Short mmCIF file of C-alpha atoms and ligand atoms in Angstrom, two decimals:
data_model
loop_
_atom_site.label_atom_id
_atom_site.label_comp_id
_atom_site.label_asym_id
_atom_site.label_seq_id
_atom_site.Cartn_x
_atom_site.Cartn_y
_atom_site.Cartn_z
CA UNK A 13 -23.42 -23.64 -16.48
CA UNK A 14 -23.04 -24.29 -12.78
CA UNK A 15 -24.96 -21.68 -10.90
CA UNK A 16 -26.41 -20.71 -7.56
CA UNK A 17 -29.70 -18.91 -7.13
CA UNK A 18 -29.58 -16.70 -4.05
CA UNK A 19 -32.38 -14.69 -2.47
CA UNK A 20 -34.45 -14.20 0.65
CA UNK A 21 -37.35 -16.54 1.41
CA UNK A 22 -40.10 -15.72 -1.08
CA UNK A 23 -37.75 -13.86 -3.44
CA UNK A 24 -38.96 -16.07 -6.28
CA UNK A 25 -36.07 -18.55 -6.41
CA UNK A 26 -38.31 -21.56 -7.07
CA UNK A 27 -40.40 -19.66 -9.62
CA UNK A 28 -37.35 -18.56 -11.60
CA UNK A 29 -35.42 -21.81 -11.12
CA UNK A 30 -38.10 -23.84 -12.91
CA UNK A 31 -37.98 -21.47 -15.89
CA UNK A 32 -34.18 -21.28 -16.01
CA UNK A 33 -33.83 -25.07 -15.85
CA UNK A 34 -36.33 -25.50 -18.68
CA UNK A 35 -34.90 -22.82 -20.97
CA UNK A 36 -31.21 -23.63 -20.46
CA UNK A 37 -31.54 -27.39 -20.10
CA UNK A 38 -29.85 -27.60 -16.72
CA UNK A 39 -30.86 -29.55 -13.62
CA UNK A 40 -32.70 -27.71 -10.85
CA UNK A 41 -31.57 -28.82 -7.40
CA UNK A 42 -33.50 -27.37 -4.47
CA UNK A 43 -32.40 -28.38 -0.98
CA UNK A 44 -35.79 -27.25 0.35
CA UNK A 45 -37.54 -29.62 -2.11
CA UNK A 46 -35.16 -32.46 -1.15
CA UNK A 47 -35.97 -31.96 2.54
CA UNK A 48 -39.72 -31.78 1.86
CA UNK A 49 -39.54 -35.03 -0.16
CA UNK A 50 -37.75 -36.66 2.78
CA UNK A 51 -40.37 -35.36 5.22
CA UNK A 52 -43.13 -36.74 3.00
CA UNK A 53 -41.33 -40.08 2.74
CA UNK A 54 -40.87 -40.28 6.53
CA UNK A 55 -37.10 -40.80 6.28
CA UNK A 56 -34.65 -40.15 9.14
CA UNK A 57 -33.37 -37.07 7.28
CA UNK A 58 -36.96 -35.87 6.93
CA UNK A 59 -37.67 -36.32 10.65
CA UNK A 60 -34.56 -34.36 11.55
CA UNK A 61 -35.14 -31.63 8.93
CA UNK A 62 -38.77 -31.02 9.90
CA UNK A 63 -37.98 -29.65 13.35
CA UNK A 64 -35.52 -27.13 11.90
CA UNK A 65 -37.72 -26.15 8.94
CA UNK A 66 -40.77 -25.61 11.15
CA UNK A 67 -38.67 -23.36 13.39
CA UNK A 68 -37.33 -21.36 10.43
CA UNK A 69 -33.76 -22.47 11.16
CA UNK A 70 -31.15 -24.06 8.93
CA UNK A 71 -30.95 -27.84 8.84
CA UNK A 72 -27.49 -28.82 10.19
CA UNK A 73 -24.62 -28.35 7.72
CA UNK A 74 -23.36 -31.92 8.06
CA UNK A 75 -26.63 -33.29 6.67
CA UNK A 76 -27.20 -30.58 4.05
CA UNK A 77 -23.68 -30.57 2.59
CA UNK A 78 -23.66 -34.36 2.33
CA UNK A 79 -26.98 -34.35 0.44
CA UNK A 80 -25.73 -31.78 -2.09
CA UNK A 81 -22.37 -33.48 -2.51
CA UNK A 82 -24.13 -36.77 -3.24
CA UNK A 83 -26.60 -35.10 -5.65
CA UNK A 84 -23.78 -33.43 -7.60
CA UNK A 85 -22.08 -36.78 -8.08
CA UNK A 86 -24.93 -38.01 -10.32
CA UNK A 87 -24.55 -38.20 -14.10
CA UNK A 88 -27.46 -35.90 -14.95
CA UNK A 89 -25.65 -32.76 -13.71
CA UNK A 90 -22.92 -33.03 -16.35
CA UNK A 91 -24.52 -30.38 -18.59
CA UNK A 92 -24.91 -27.98 -15.71
CA UNK A 93 -27.10 -27.32 -12.69
CA UNK A 94 -28.82 -24.67 -10.71
CA UNK A 95 -28.56 -24.79 -6.93
CA UNK A 96 -31.67 -23.26 -5.33
CA UNK A 97 -31.31 -22.69 -1.59
CA UNK A 98 -27.72 -23.91 -1.29
CA UNK A 99 -25.32 -22.64 -0.06
CA UNK A 100 -27.10 -20.78 2.71
CA UNK A 101 -24.12 -19.89 4.91
CA UNK A 102 -20.45 -19.08 4.50
CA UNK A 103 -19.63 -22.51 5.88
CA UNK A 104 -21.75 -24.21 3.20
CA UNK A 105 -20.15 -22.03 0.49
CA UNK A 106 -16.69 -23.10 1.62
CA UNK A 107 -17.77 -26.74 1.67
CA UNK A 108 -19.26 -26.38 -1.84
CA UNK A 109 -15.90 -25.09 -3.09
CA UNK A 110 -14.41 -28.46 -2.15
CA UNK A 111 -16.59 -30.45 -4.56
CA UNK A 112 -17.82 -27.95 -7.20
CA UNK A 113 -16.58 -25.05 -9.28
CA UNK A 114 -19.42 -22.53 -9.51
CA UNK A 115 -19.58 -20.15 -12.50
CA UNK A 116 -22.21 -17.72 -11.31
CA UNK A 117 -24.25 -16.71 -8.28
CA UNK A 118 -27.48 -15.03 -9.36
CA UNK A 119 -29.00 -12.94 -6.59
CA UNK A 120 -32.70 -12.08 -6.71
CA UNK A 121 -33.14 -8.78 -4.87
CA UNK A 122 -36.62 -8.36 -3.49
CA UNK A 123 -38.12 -5.71 -1.22
CA UNK A 124 -38.58 -7.29 2.24
CA UNK A 125 -42.01 -5.62 2.60
CA UNK A 126 -43.36 -7.89 -0.16
CA UNK A 127 -42.16 -11.14 1.34
CA UNK A 128 -44.72 -11.82 4.08
CA UNK A 129 -47.70 -11.51 1.70
CA UNK A 130 -45.99 -13.52 -1.01
CA UNK A 131 -45.15 -16.45 1.24
CA UNK A 132 -48.30 -16.52 3.33
CA UNK A 133 -50.36 -16.33 0.12
CA UNK A 134 -48.39 -19.05 -1.61
CA UNK A 135 -50.08 -22.31 -2.56
CA UNK A 136 -48.00 -25.16 -3.91
CA UNK A 137 -48.62 -28.36 -5.82
CA UNK A 138 -46.91 -31.73 -5.45
CA UNK A 139 -45.85 -31.38 -9.14
CA UNK A 140 -43.63 -28.41 -8.17
CA UNK A 141 -45.81 -25.55 -9.40
CA UNK A 142 -46.32 -22.59 -7.11
CA UNK A 143 -49.08 -19.96 -7.11
CA UNK A 144 -50.23 -16.95 -5.15
CA UNK A 145 -53.81 -17.03 -3.88
CA UNK A 146 -54.51 -13.66 -5.52
CA UNK A 147 -54.08 -15.25 -8.95
CA UNK A 148 -56.18 -18.36 -8.31
CA UNK A 149 -59.69 -16.81 -8.50
CA UNK A 150 -60.85 -18.99 -5.62
CA UNK A 151 -59.63 -22.21 -7.24
CA UNK A 152 -57.49 -24.66 -5.29
CA UNK A 153 -56.46 -26.77 -8.27
CA UNK A 154 -53.11 -26.79 -10.06
CA UNK A 155 -53.53 -25.46 -13.63
CA UNK A 156 -50.60 -27.59 -14.77
CA UNK A 157 -51.55 -31.05 -13.46
CA UNK A 158 -55.01 -30.78 -11.88
CA UNK A 159 -53.92 -31.82 -8.38
CA UNK A 160 -55.07 -30.04 -5.25
CA UNK A 161 -52.93 -27.16 -4.00
CA UNK A 162 -51.78 -26.86 -0.38
CA UNK A 163 -49.97 -24.46 1.93
CA UNK A 164 -46.48 -25.37 3.15
CA UNK A 165 -46.24 -25.91 6.95
CA UNK A 166 -43.49 -23.27 7.20
CA UNK A 167 -45.52 -20.63 5.31
CA UNK A 168 -47.08 -19.06 8.40
CA UNK A 169 -46.24 -15.54 9.71
CA UNK A 170 -44.29 -16.70 12.76
CA UNK A 171 -42.03 -19.10 10.84
CA UNK A 172 -41.58 -16.61 7.99
CA UNK A 173 -40.25 -14.05 10.51
CA UNK A 174 -37.75 -16.64 11.77
CA UNK A 175 -36.77 -17.61 8.20
CA UNK A 176 -36.13 -13.96 7.33
CA UNK A 177 -34.01 -13.48 10.41
CA UNK A 178 -32.02 -16.65 9.58
CA UNK A 179 -31.55 -15.36 6.03
CA UNK A 180 -30.29 -11.94 7.20
CA UNK A 181 -27.77 -13.41 9.64
CA UNK A 182 -26.60 -16.57 7.86
CA UNK A 183 -27.25 -16.19 4.12
CA UNK A 184 -27.08 -12.50 3.18
CA UNK A 185 -23.27 -12.41 3.75
CA UNK A 186 -22.96 -14.67 0.69
CA UNK A 187 -23.75 -11.67 -1.53
CA UNK A 188 -20.44 -10.03 -0.58
CA UNK A 189 -18.70 -13.42 -0.63
CA UNK A 190 -19.54 -14.08 -4.31
CA UNK A 191 -19.10 -10.41 -5.30
CA UNK A 192 -15.52 -10.60 -4.00
CA UNK A 193 -14.97 -13.55 -6.35
CA UNK A 194 -16.50 -11.67 -9.32
CA UNK A 195 -19.17 -14.34 -9.58
CA UNK A 196 -22.17 -12.29 -8.48
CA UNK A 197 -24.94 -10.95 -10.72
CA UNK A 198 -28.01 -9.33 -9.19
CA UNK A 199 -31.48 -8.87 -10.61
CA UNK A 200 -33.59 -6.21 -8.93
CA UNK A 201 -37.10 -7.65 -8.89
CA UNK A 202 -39.00 -4.62 -7.53
CA UNK A 203 -42.64 -5.02 -8.54
CA UNK A 204 -41.80 -6.94 -11.72
CA UNK A 205 -44.03 -9.89 -12.59
CA UNK A 206 -42.43 -13.37 -12.68
CA UNK A 207 -42.25 -13.09 -16.51
CA UNK A 208 -40.52 -9.71 -16.29
CA UNK A 209 -38.07 -11.02 -13.72
CA UNK A 210 -37.34 -13.98 -15.99
CA UNK A 211 -36.60 -11.61 -18.88
CA UNK A 212 -34.07 -9.78 -16.69
CA UNK A 213 -32.60 -13.12 -15.56
CA UNK A 214 -32.17 -14.26 -19.18
CA UNK A 215 -30.42 -11.00 -20.07
CA UNK A 216 -27.84 -11.78 -17.38
CA UNK A 217 -27.49 -15.44 -18.33
CA UNK A 218 -27.24 -14.78 -22.08
CA UNK A 219 -24.26 -12.45 -21.62
P1 AP5 B 6 -36.66 -23.39 0.79
O1 AP5 B 6 -37.68 -24.32 0.29
O2 AP5 B 6 -35.43 -23.17 0.00
O3 AP5 B 6 -37.40 -22.03 1.14
P2 AP5 B 6 -36.95 -20.48 1.06
O4 AP5 B 6 -35.54 -20.20 0.76
O5 AP5 B 6 -37.49 -19.90 2.32
O6 AP5 B 6 -37.62 -20.00 -0.21
P3 AP5 B 6 -39.09 -20.20 -0.62
O7 AP5 B 6 -39.27 -21.55 -1.24
O8 AP5 B 6 -40.03 -19.84 0.50
O9 AP5 B 6 -39.28 -19.03 -1.67
P4 AP5 B 6 -38.73 -18.83 -3.12
O10 AP5 B 6 -37.65 -17.82 -3.12
O11 AP5 B 6 -38.46 -20.15 -3.79
O12 AP5 B 6 -40.01 -18.14 -3.77
P5 AP5 B 6 -41.14 -18.72 -4.72
O13 AP5 B 6 -40.65 -18.78 -6.11
O14 AP5 B 6 -41.79 -19.93 -4.16
O15 AP5 B 6 -36.17 -23.88 2.24
C1 AP5 B 6 -37.10 -24.22 3.25
C2 AP5 B 6 -36.36 -24.59 4.52
O16 AP5 B 6 -35.51 -25.75 4.28
C3 AP5 B 6 -35.41 -23.53 5.08
O17 AP5 B 6 -36.09 -22.58 5.87
C4 AP5 B 6 -34.43 -24.40 5.88
O18 AP5 B 6 -34.99 -24.76 7.13
C5 AP5 B 6 -34.30 -25.66 5.03
N1 AP5 B 6 -33.16 -25.58 4.09
C6 AP5 B 6 -33.23 -25.46 2.73
N2 AP5 B 6 -31.98 -25.36 2.21
C7 AP5 B 6 -31.12 -25.41 3.25
C8 AP5 B 6 -29.70 -25.31 3.37
N3 AP5 B 6 -28.92 -25.11 2.30
N4 AP5 B 6 -29.16 -25.40 4.61
C9 AP5 B 6 -29.93 -25.59 5.69
N5 AP5 B 6 -31.28 -25.65 5.66
C10 AP5 B 6 -31.87 -25.56 4.46
O19 AP5 B 6 -42.18 -17.49 -4.64
C11 AP5 B 6 -42.86 -17.17 -3.44
C12 AP5 B 6 -44.29 -16.70 -3.77
O20 AP5 B 6 -44.22 -15.47 -4.49
C13 AP5 B 6 -45.11 -17.64 -4.65
O21 AP5 B 6 -46.44 -17.58 -4.25
C14 AP5 B 6 -44.92 -17.10 -6.07
O22 AP5 B 6 -46.02 -17.42 -6.89
C15 AP5 B 6 -44.82 -15.61 -5.78
N6 AP5 B 6 -43.95 -14.89 -6.70
C16 AP5 B 6 -42.74 -15.29 -7.19
N7 AP5 B 6 -42.21 -14.34 -7.98
C17 AP5 B 6 -43.09 -13.30 -7.96
C18 AP5 B 6 -43.10 -12.00 -8.57
N8 AP5 B 6 -42.12 -11.58 -9.37
N9 AP5 B 6 -44.16 -11.19 -8.32
C19 AP5 B 6 -45.18 -11.59 -7.52
N10 AP5 B 6 -45.23 -12.81 -6.93
C20 AP5 B 6 -44.19 -13.65 -7.14
#
């Protein structure tokens, strides 16, 4: 299975991607995570990416497409992969077509009124787990690995507004793009819990 997970910022892509990768035994590739690892490591890519990420804009295509192309050339993706956060524009989708043959684009539909609270209340762990403050009962410790949780630099109201605007202009057109290729499946998340969304996702994937 070679699939794309599409959705607005805060739609729950990371939350669902972890579960999908585990259940279906495929590799989870998140361009956002790759950029954050580069920022943490102080690489040239990280230095470049940070200015765009902090502004809620897309990191330039030349850098992003090259990173994904290189990642998809590794042996571990042979049994399938899940792209989380790529492609994010029609240009990136066209580039992806040149080096990959995608089976499915799974779109997580989420009400935009929920997004600001979800993202600004998000706390993440270096192990990859993600939480919402409302579920932490005042704790700041990851239940999975015991490390301290932190807030992403781009999870502030101003940057979230810019990220949403970038999504609407650059990324949302991909819904029609993959629908036209009969590769789109959408899951309406509404007020479903992450477990309920995952159930709906599995129904689509098991078909
Ligand atoms: P990226 O890291 O991909 O961020 P994003 O797309 O904005 O998505 P998020 O990670 O914010 O949200 P998510 O959908 O994964 O939601 P999550 O599961 O965490 O990209 C960051 C930046 O990198 C971009 O802005 C861009 O600058 C750059 N970049 C990345 N890819 C690029 C590309 N291809 N080209 C150019 N630039 C690129 O959930 C959010 C919160 O909600 C959590 O707190 C979670 O616990 C909670 N939650 C999840 N599901 C539910 C639910 N069902 N009910 C209630 N709460 C829920």
